Coordinates of N, CA and C in Angstrom, one line a residue:
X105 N 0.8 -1.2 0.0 CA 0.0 0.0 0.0 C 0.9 1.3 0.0
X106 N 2.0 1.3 0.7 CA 3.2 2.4 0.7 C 3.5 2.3 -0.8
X107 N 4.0 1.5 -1.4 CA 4.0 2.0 -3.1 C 3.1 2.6 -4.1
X108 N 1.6 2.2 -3.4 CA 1.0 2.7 -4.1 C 0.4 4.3 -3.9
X109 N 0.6 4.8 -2.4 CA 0.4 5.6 -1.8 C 1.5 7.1 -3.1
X110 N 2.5 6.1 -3.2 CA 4.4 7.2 -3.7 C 3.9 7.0 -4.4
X111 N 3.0 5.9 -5.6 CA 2.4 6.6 -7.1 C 1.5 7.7 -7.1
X112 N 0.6 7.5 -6.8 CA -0.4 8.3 -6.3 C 0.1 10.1 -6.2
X113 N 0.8 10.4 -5.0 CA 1.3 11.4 -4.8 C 2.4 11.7 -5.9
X114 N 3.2 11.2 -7.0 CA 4.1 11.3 -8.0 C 2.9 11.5 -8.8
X115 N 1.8 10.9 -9.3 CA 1.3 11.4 -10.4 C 0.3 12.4 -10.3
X116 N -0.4 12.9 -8.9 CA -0.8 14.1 -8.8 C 0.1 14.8 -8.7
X117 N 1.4 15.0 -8.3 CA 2.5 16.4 -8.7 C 2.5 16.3 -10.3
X118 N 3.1 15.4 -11.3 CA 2.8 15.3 -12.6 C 1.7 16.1 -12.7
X119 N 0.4 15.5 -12.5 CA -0.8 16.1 -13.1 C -0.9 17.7 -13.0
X120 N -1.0 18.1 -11.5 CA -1.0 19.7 -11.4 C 0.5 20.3 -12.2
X121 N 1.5 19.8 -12.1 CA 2.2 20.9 -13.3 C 1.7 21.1 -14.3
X122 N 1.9 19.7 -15.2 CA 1.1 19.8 -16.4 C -0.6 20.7 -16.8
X123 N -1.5 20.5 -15.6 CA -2.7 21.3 -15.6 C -2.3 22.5 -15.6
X124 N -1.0 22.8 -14.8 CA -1.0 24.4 -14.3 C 0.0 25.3 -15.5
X125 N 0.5 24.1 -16.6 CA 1.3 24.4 -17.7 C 0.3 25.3 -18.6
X126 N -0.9 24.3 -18.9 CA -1.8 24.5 -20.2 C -2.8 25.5 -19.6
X127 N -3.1 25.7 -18.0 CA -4.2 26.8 -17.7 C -3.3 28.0 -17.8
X128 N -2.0 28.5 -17.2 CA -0.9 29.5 -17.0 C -0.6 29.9 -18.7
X129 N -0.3 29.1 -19.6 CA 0.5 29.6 -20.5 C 0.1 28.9 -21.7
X130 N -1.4 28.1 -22.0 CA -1.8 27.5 -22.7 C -1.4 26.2 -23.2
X131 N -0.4 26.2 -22.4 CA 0.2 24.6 -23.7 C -0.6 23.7 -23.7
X132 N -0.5 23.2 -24.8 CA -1.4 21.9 -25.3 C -0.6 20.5 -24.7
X133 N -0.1 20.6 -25.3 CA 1.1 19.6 -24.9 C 1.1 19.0 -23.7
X134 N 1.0 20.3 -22.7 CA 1.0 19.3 -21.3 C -0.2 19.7 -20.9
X135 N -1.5 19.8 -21.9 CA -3.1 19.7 -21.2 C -2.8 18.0 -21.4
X136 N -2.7 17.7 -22.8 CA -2.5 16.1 -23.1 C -2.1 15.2 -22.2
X137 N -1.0 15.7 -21.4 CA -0.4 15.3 -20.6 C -1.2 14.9 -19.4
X138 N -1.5 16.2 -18.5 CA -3.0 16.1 -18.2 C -3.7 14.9 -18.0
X139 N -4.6 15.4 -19.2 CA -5.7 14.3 -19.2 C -5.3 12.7 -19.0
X140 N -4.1 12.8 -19.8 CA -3.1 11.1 -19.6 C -3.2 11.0 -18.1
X141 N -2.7 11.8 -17.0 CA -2.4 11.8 -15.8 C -3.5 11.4 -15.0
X142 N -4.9 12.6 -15.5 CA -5.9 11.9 -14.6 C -6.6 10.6 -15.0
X143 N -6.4 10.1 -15.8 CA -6.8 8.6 -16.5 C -6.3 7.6 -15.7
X144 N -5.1 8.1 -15.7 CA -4.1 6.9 -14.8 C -4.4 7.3 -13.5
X145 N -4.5 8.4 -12.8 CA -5.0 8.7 -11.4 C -6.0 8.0 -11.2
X146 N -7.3 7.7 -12.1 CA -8.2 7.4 -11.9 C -8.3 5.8 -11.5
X147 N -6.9 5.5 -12.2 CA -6.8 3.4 -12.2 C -6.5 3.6 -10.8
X148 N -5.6 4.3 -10.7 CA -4.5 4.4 -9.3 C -5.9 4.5 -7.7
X149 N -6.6 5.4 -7.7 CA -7.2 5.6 -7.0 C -8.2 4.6 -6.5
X150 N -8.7 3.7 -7.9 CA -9.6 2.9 -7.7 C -9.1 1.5 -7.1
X151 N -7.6 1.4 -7.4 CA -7.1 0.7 -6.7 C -6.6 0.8 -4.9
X152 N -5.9 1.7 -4.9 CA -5.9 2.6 -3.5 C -7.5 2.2 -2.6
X153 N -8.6 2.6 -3.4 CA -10.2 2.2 -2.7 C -9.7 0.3 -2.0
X154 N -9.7 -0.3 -3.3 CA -10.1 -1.7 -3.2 C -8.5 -2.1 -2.0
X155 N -7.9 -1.5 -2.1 CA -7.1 -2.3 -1.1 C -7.1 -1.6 0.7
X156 N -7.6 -0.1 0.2 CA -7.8 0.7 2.0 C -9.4 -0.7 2.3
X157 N -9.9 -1.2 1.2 CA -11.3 -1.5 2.0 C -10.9 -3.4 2.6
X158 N -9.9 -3.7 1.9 CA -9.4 -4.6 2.5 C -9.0 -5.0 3.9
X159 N -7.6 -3.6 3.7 CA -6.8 -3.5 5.0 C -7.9 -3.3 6.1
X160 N -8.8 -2.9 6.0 CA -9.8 -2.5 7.0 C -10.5 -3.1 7.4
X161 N -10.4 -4.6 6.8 CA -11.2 -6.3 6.9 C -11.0 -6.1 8.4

């Protein structure tokens, strides 16, 4: 759960630069990035659910 915790927090810093790239100074490039980030946040997180509901058996 500690590794998945250091993904989690490494791809939300990814994600907000990149968000804060394309809202600050338009880039496209890292909106794409972005949206890649929260996709994969989204696996990450739903994993993170299924194993906090475990640990908590």
């Amino acid at each position: 759960m500690e590794k998945l915790l250091n993904d989690i927090k490494a791809k939300v810093e990814e994600f907000i630069k990149d968000a804060d790239l394309q809202a600050e100074k338009g880039n496209k490039a890292a909106g794409m990035r972005a949206r890649k980030a929260s996709l994969e946040l989204e696996k990450m997180l739903k994993e993170f659910r299924k194993v906090s509901i475990e640990a908590s058996k």
